[in-house]
Amino acid sequence: MVEQSQRDFRKRDFLYVVPLWLLHLVLPNPVPHRKKDFQKRDLLYLLLILILPLIWSDGHIHHLMVLAGINAILALGLSLFLGYAGQISLGHAAFFGIGAYTTAILTTRYEIPPFFAFWASAFVSGLFAYLIGRPLLKLKGYFLALATLGFGEMFLVFVKESYELTGGVIGIFNIPWFSIGGFVFDNYLKQYYLIWGVLIGLFLFSKNLVRSKMGRALLAISSSEEGAASIGVDVTKMKIGSFVIGAGFAGFAGNLYACVMSTANYETFSLNLSTLIVLMVILGGMGNLYGPIGGAIFITWLMDVLGSYMEYSLPLFGVILILLLIFFPEGFGTRLGMRFVYLISYFPRKRRRDEGKIQ
Amino acid sequence: MFLSYIPQLLISGITIGGAYALVALGFVTIARTSQIINFTQGEFVMLGGVITFFFLQEGLPYPVAIFLAIGLVILIGFLIQLLVIYPLRKTSILILIIATLGASLFLSHTSAVVFGSLPKALPPFSGGKPFEMSGILIPQQNLWVLGVTPLLLMLLYLLSHQTLLGKAMEASSTDPLGAELSGISRNLMSFLAFGVSAGMGAIAGIFITPIYYTSFNSGTLLGLKGFVAAILGGWGKNSGAVLGGFALGIIESLSVAFIPSGYKDGVAFITLLLILYLRPKGILGSPFIDSRRW
């Protein structure tokens, strides 16, 4: 009986269906494997990214979008590991930190141009991820989460204590702006295009990766490791691969962060940031590449709004986080998308049910 | 030369080990009932110390302040279960972890807003000089911490082995379906376990605050180390939690003799990584982890 009443069309569903239909026209399709690689709406997003900061030319918005872009790169990297391979990592901020400190040390001590540091930080982050991932990725569930969390905390302790290398609690200052061949990215607008350009590049990379043999293997691992292994997927290699790629993305993000903020301080790379990145992926929806970017923009905006409440911001954020998890445990997109699919298929289903074809 | 410090370091290691053991017992109590890892455990410890300090400042006598604080923290534990864990009981591990991390963020920063963010220290339970034993100083408060740990362990043992309630709690973790079929409410058991572990966290906080300062952000690290202790001793065993707590405390404070003292906090996590890699079921073995690797 309960099931029957849940199937009924409620009056308030008419309220949802119009906004959901409008949203479905512009939002990315949550179904991961479409036949067509790119759709017209992808062009729309590209256009929006290109012209939005020019129309909305407010310094604060530009700064916010720069941060959102960096967070989006982090979330995109983690979504390969967490959303696709289904493994939990609470130490992603540490790889971000490793990237930022690599850039800081290379550019301020050895005067290496930021463009080379950009590749070096991704390489160093990936290397650390490989060394850490080799032993740790044997663990599952809670224990993997805690081991990665432990790695993040160890990174913080190391950064705080090794004064000669990382500047201790003070951090490293005066990191030069990002520059390519004499062109310096010295204001928020230029940095916006730099970061979202990198993000688009990494997005295309991930999109190809997800549709490759490896992407399918990752999806198989997330549903069942034993099943994946039995059909010949090299589970360890795939897990480490996605972990290293995610860490590499975080390394890129760390480089961009260091070059934009021109400082590297340990407080940025704490457990709170790792939690935020995981939250972005959860809210965006697992197994979806557009979602984490949307989640990153939303969370960055939310943190900015809450920041104006001074000391009440973090308690408020805790409450909002729990409410979001209670109401959207599968992310915004998945929940709304499922509701929409349910609503538009309601009348055909009802007709067929009346004809007695399905129960 | 530094060998002469080692007995003194051992004493302080055993004391902080007692604190870790109490935190670890809190983790294990919840895990034995509902297989949840509750990251707010460290905040219960912090709240125990901070609320007692607040009541003392209001002019209440010490024992009354202690009992009020324990009661209040137990109430907070119940609320956390009702408002965070209960609505999320059907979701995945990941979401539960993030939700308890969010709750811990909420508790620690709310305590900063309500009680102020300065570090707080309680007066020792019994004044008087530290005991001296062949050149080693043992402050009296350390003995209090060492005394309360076995006492609580014994109470927990009695609860889980001698009462029907404890057996019901245990059953709802080992065989959830069987427990439901025999009329045990899993939600109620999880609710009660949160109360017990919050109370234990509060006691730990009250006993260690006279030795170590407590401030609004000290709970997180203490909670994480308590968890490391629970894993080290054997995840899901009360005796394992106590053994792991003392082992971790001793390892950590002895490490000061060999490496710069700032790296002390990292030692716990290196221990965690080593134990997870080499022997995931911990020193005493774990009822939740079979021979296969997690």
mmCIF file with all atom_site columns, C-alpha atoms in Angstrom, chain A residues 1-84:
data_model
loop_
_atom_site.group_PDB
_atom_site.id
_atom_site.type_symbol
_atom_site.label_atom_id
_atom_site.label_alt_id
_atom_site.label_comp_id
_atom_site.label_asym_id
_atom_site.label_entity_id
_atom_site.label_seq_id
_atom_site.pdbx_PDB_ins_code
_atom_site.Cartn_x
_atom_site.Cartn_y
_atom_site.Cartn_z
_atom_site.occupancy
_atom_site.B_iso_or_equiv
_atom_site.pdbx_formal_charge
_atom_site.auth_seq_id
_atom_site.auth_comp_id
_atom_site.auth_asym_id
_atom_site.auth_atom_id
_atom_site.pdbx_PDB_model_num
ATOM 1  C CA . MET A 1 1  ? 0.000  0.000  0.000   1.00 0.00 ? 1  MET A CA 1
ATOM 2  C CA . VAL A 1 2  ? 2.771  2.392  0.916   1.00 0.00 ? 2  VAL A CA 1
ATOM 3  C CA . GLU A 1 3  ? 4.459  1.836  -2.399  1.00 0.00 ? 3  GLU A CA 1
ATOM 4  C CA . GLN A 1 4  ? 1.245  2.543  -4.263  1.00 0.00 ? 4  GLN A CA 1
ATOM 5  C CA . SER A 1 5  ? 0.744  5.877  -2.567  1.00 0.00 ? 5  SER A CA 1
ATOM 6  C CA . GLN A 1 6  ? 4.330  6.915  -3.310  1.00 0.00 ? 6  GLN A CA 1
ATOM 7  C CA . ARG A 1 7  ? 3.727  6.322  -6.998  1.00 0.00 ? 7  ARG A CA 1
ATOM 8  C CA . ASP A 1 8  ? 0.821  8.716  -7.128  1.00 0.00 ? 8  ASP A CA 1
ATOM 9  C CA . PHE A 1 9  ? 1.215  12.069 -8.701  1.00 0.00 ? 9  PHE A CA 1
ATOM 10 C CA . ARG A 1 10 ? 1.062  14.661 -5.985  1.00 0.00 ? 10 ARG A CA 1
ATOM 11 C CA . LYS A 1 11 ? -0.327 18.104 -6.638  1.00 0.00 ? 11 LYS A CA 1
ATOM 12 C CA . ARG A 1 12 ? 2.878  19.799 -5.601  1.00 0.00 ? 12 ARG A CA 1
ATOM 13 C CA . ASP A 1 13 ? 4.704  17.914 -8.340  1.00 0.00 ? 13 ASP A CA 1
ATOM 14 C CA . PHE A 1 14 ? 3.259  20.419 -10.798 1.00 0.00 ? 14 PHE A CA 1
ATOM 15 C CA . LEU A 1 15 ? 5.369  22.996 -8.990  1.00 0.00 ? 15 LEU A CA 1
ATOM 16 C CA . TYR A 1 16 ? 8.521  20.998 -9.672  1.00 0.00 ? 16 TYR A CA 1
ATOM 17 C CA . VAL A 1 17 ? 7.966  19.955 -13.211 1.00 0.00 ? 17 VAL A CA 1
ATOM 18 C CA . VAL A 1 18 ? 8.230  23.333 -14.933 1.00 0.00 ? 18 VAL A CA 1
ATOM 19 C CA . PRO A 1 19 ? 11.434 24.529 -13.222 1.00 0.00 ? 19 PRO A CA 1
ATOM 20 C CA . LEU A 1 20 ? 12.912 21.056 -13.588 1.00 0.00 ? 20 LEU A CA 1
ATOM 21 C CA . TRP A 1 21 ? 12.099 21.037 -17.290 1.00 0.00 ? 21 TRP A CA 1
ATOM 22 C CA . LEU A 1 22 ? 13.735 24.437 -17.702 1.00 0.00 ? 22 LEU A CA 1
ATOM 23 C CA . LEU A 1 23 ? 16.776 23.251 -15.742 1.00 0.00 ? 23 LEU A CA 1
ATOM 24 C CA . HIS A 1 24 ? 17.064 20.109 -17.809 1.00 0.00 ? 24 HIS A CA 1
ATOM 25 C CA . LEU A 1 25 ? 17.373 22.254 -20.934 1.00 0.00 ? 25 LEU A CA 1
ATOM 26 C CA . VAL A 1 26 ? 20.565 23.885 -19.669 1.00 0.00 ? 26 VAL A CA 1
ATOM 27 C CA . LEU A 1 27 ? 22.083 21.521 -17.103 1.00 0.00 ? 27 LEU A CA 1
ATOM 28 C CA . PRO A 1 28 ? 24.433 18.709 -18.125 1.00 0.00 ? 28 PRO A CA 1
ATOM 29 C CA . ASN A 1 29 ? 22.971 15.273 -18.508 1.00 0.00 ? 29 ASN A CA 1
ATOM 30 C CA . PRO A 1 30 ? 23.663 13.194 -15.414 1.00 0.00 ? 30 PRO A CA 1
ATOM 31 C CA . VAL A 1 31 ? 23.787 9.956  -17.411 1.00 0.00 ? 31 VAL A CA 1
ATOM 32 C CA . PRO A 1 32 ? 27.522 9.302  -17.695 1.00 0.00 ? 32 PRO A CA 1
ATOM 33 C CA . HIS A 1 33 ? 27.891 7.551  -21.014 1.00 0.00 ? 33 HIS A CA 1
ATOM 34 C CA . ARG A 1 34 ? 26.099 9.268  -23.833 1.00 0.00 ? 34 ARG A CA 1
ATOM 35 C CA . LYS A 1 35 ? 26.647 8.261  -27.408 1.00 0.00 ? 35 LYS A CA 1
ATOM 36 C CA . LYS A 1 36 ? 27.521 11.785 -28.403 1.00 0.00 ? 36 LYS A CA 1
ATOM 37 C CA . ASP A 1 37 ? 30.683 13.011 -26.814 1.00 0.00 ? 37 ASP A CA 1
ATOM 38 C CA . PHE A 1 38 ? 29.782 16.668 -26.749 1.00 0.00 ? 38 PHE A CA 1
ATOM 39 C CA . GLN A 1 39 ? 26.444 18.360 -27.005 1.00 0.00 ? 39 GLN A CA 1
ATOM 40 C CA . LYS A 1 40 ? 25.333 21.823 -27.922 1.00 0.00 ? 40 LYS A CA 1
ATOM 41 C CA . ARG A 1 41 ? 24.980 22.735 -24.279 1.00 0.00 ? 41 ARG A CA 1
ATOM 42 C CA . ASP A 1 42 ? 28.709 22.211 -23.781 1.00 0.00 ? 42 ASP A CA 1
ATOM 43 C CA . LEU A 1 43 ? 29.259 25.066 -26.224 1.00 0.00 ? 43 LEU A CA 1
ATOM 44 C CA . LEU A 1 44 ? 26.861 27.138 -24.133 1.00 0.00 ? 44 LEU A CA 1
ATOM 45 C CA . TYR A 1 45 ? 28.954 26.485 -20.998 1.00 0.00 ? 45 TYR A CA 1
ATOM 46 C CA . LEU A 1 46 ? 32.144 27.359 -22.844 1.00 0.00 ? 46 LEU A CA 1
ATOM 47 C CA . LEU A 1 47 ? 30.577 30.605 -24.042 1.00 0.00 ? 47 LEU A CA 1
ATOM 48 C CA . LEU A 1 48 ? 29.354 31.416 -20.530 1.00 0.00 ? 48 LEU A CA 1
ATOM 49 C CA . ILE A 1 49 ? 32.810 30.807 -19.049 1.00 0.00 ? 49 ILE A CA 1
ATOM 50 C CA . LEU A 1 50 ? 34.355 33.047 -21.689 1.00 0.00 ? 50 LEU A CA 1
ATOM 51 C CA . ILE A 1 51 ? 32.031 36.040 -21.505 1.00 0.00 ? 51 ILE A CA 1
ATOM 52 C CA . LEU A 1 52 ? 30.588 35.949 -17.983 1.00 0.00 ? 52 LEU A CA 1
ATOM 53 C CA . PRO A 1 53 ? 33.500 37.739 -16.252 1.00 0.00 ? 53 PRO A CA 1
ATOM 54 C CA . LEU A 1 54 ? 33.454 40.431 -18.943 1.00 0.00 ? 54 LEU A CA 1
ATOM 55 C CA . ILE A 1 55 ? 29.761 41.173 -18.383 1.00 0.00 ? 55 ILE A CA 1
ATOM 56 C CA . TRP A 1 56 ? 29.934 40.824 -14.616 1.00 0.00 ? 56 TRP A CA 1
ATOM 57 C CA . SER A 1 57 ? 33.138 42.785 -14.143 1.00 0.00 ? 57 SER A CA 1
ATOM 58 C CA . ASP A 1 58 ? 33.307 42.979 -10.377 1.00 0.00 ? 58 ASP A CA 1
ATOM 59 C CA . GLY A 1 59 ? 36.674 42.388 -8.674  1.00 0.00 ? 59 GLY A CA 1
ATOM 60 C CA . HIS A 1 60 ? 35.140 40.317 -5.909  1.00 0.00 ? 60 HIS A CA 1
ATOM 61 C CA . ILE A 1 61 ? 33.298 38.041 -8.328  1.00 0.00 ? 61 ILE A CA 1
ATOM 62 C CA . HIS A 1 62 ? 36.476 37.546 -10.335 1.00 0.00 ? 62 HIS A CA 1
ATOM 63 C CA . HIS A 1 63 ? 38.379 36.610 -7.198  1.00 0.00 ? 63 HIS A CA 1
ATOM 64 C CA . LEU A 1 64 ? 35.620 34.227 -6.182  1.00 0.00 ? 64 LEU A CA 1
ATOM 65 C CA . MET A 1 65 ? 35.583 32.586 -9.599  1.00 0.00 ? 65 MET A CA 1
ATOM 66 C CA . VAL A 1 66 ? 39.376 32.197 -9.480  1.00 0.00 ? 66 VAL A CA 1
ATOM 67 C CA . LEU A 1 67 ? 39.023 30.327 -6.171  1.00 0.00 ? 67 LEU A CA 1
ATOM 68 C CA . ALA A 1 68 ? 36.081 28.356 -7.553  1.00 0.00 ? 68 ALA A CA 1
ATOM 69 C CA . GLY A 1 69 ? 38.198 27.328 -10.543 1.00 0.00 ? 69 GLY A CA 1
ATOM 70 C CA . ILE A 1 70 ? 40.998 26.080 -8.280  1.00 0.00 ? 70 ILE A CA 1
ATOM 71 C CA . ASN A 1 71 ? 38.490 24.185 -6.144  1.00 0.00 ? 71 ASN A CA 1
ATOM 72 C CA . ALA A 1 72 ? 36.916 22.780 -9.297  1.00 0.00 ? 72 ALA A CA 1
ATOM 73 C CA . ILE A 1 73 ? 40.283 21.388 -10.442 1.00 0.00 ? 73 ILE A CA 1
ATOM 74 C CA . LEU A 1 74 ? 40.689 19.732 -7.024  1.00 0.00 ? 74 LEU A CA 1
ATOM 75 C CA . ALA A 1 75 ? 37.159 18.332 -7.072  1.00 0.00 ? 75 ALA A CA 1
ATOM 76 C CA . LEU A 1 76 ? 37.565 17.087 -10.645 1.00 0.00 ? 76 LEU A CA 1
ATOM 77 C CA . GLY A 1 77 ? 40.720 15.200 -9.661  1.00 0.00 ? 77 GLY A CA 1
ATOM 78 C CA . LEU A 1 78 ? 39.065 13.704 -6.611  1.00 0.00 ? 78 LEU A CA 1
ATOM 79 C CA . SER A 1 79 ? 35.945 12.754 -8.538  1.00 0.00 ? 79 SER A CA 1
ATOM 80 C CA . LEU A 1 80 ? 38.035 10.382 -10.678 1.00 0.00 ? 80 LEU A CA 1
ATOM 81 C CA . PHE A 1 81 ? 39.148 8.599  -7.514  1.00 0.00 ? 81 PHE A CA 1
ATOM 82 C CA . LEU A 1 82 ? 36.028 8.978  -5.390  1.00 0.00 ? 82 LEU A CA 1
ATOM 83 C CA . GLY A 1 83 ? 33.220 9.310  -7.893  1.00 0.00 ? 83 GLY A CA 1
ATOM 84 C CA . TYR A 1 84 ? 34.421 6.808  -10.475 1.00 0.00 ? 84 TYR A CA 1
#
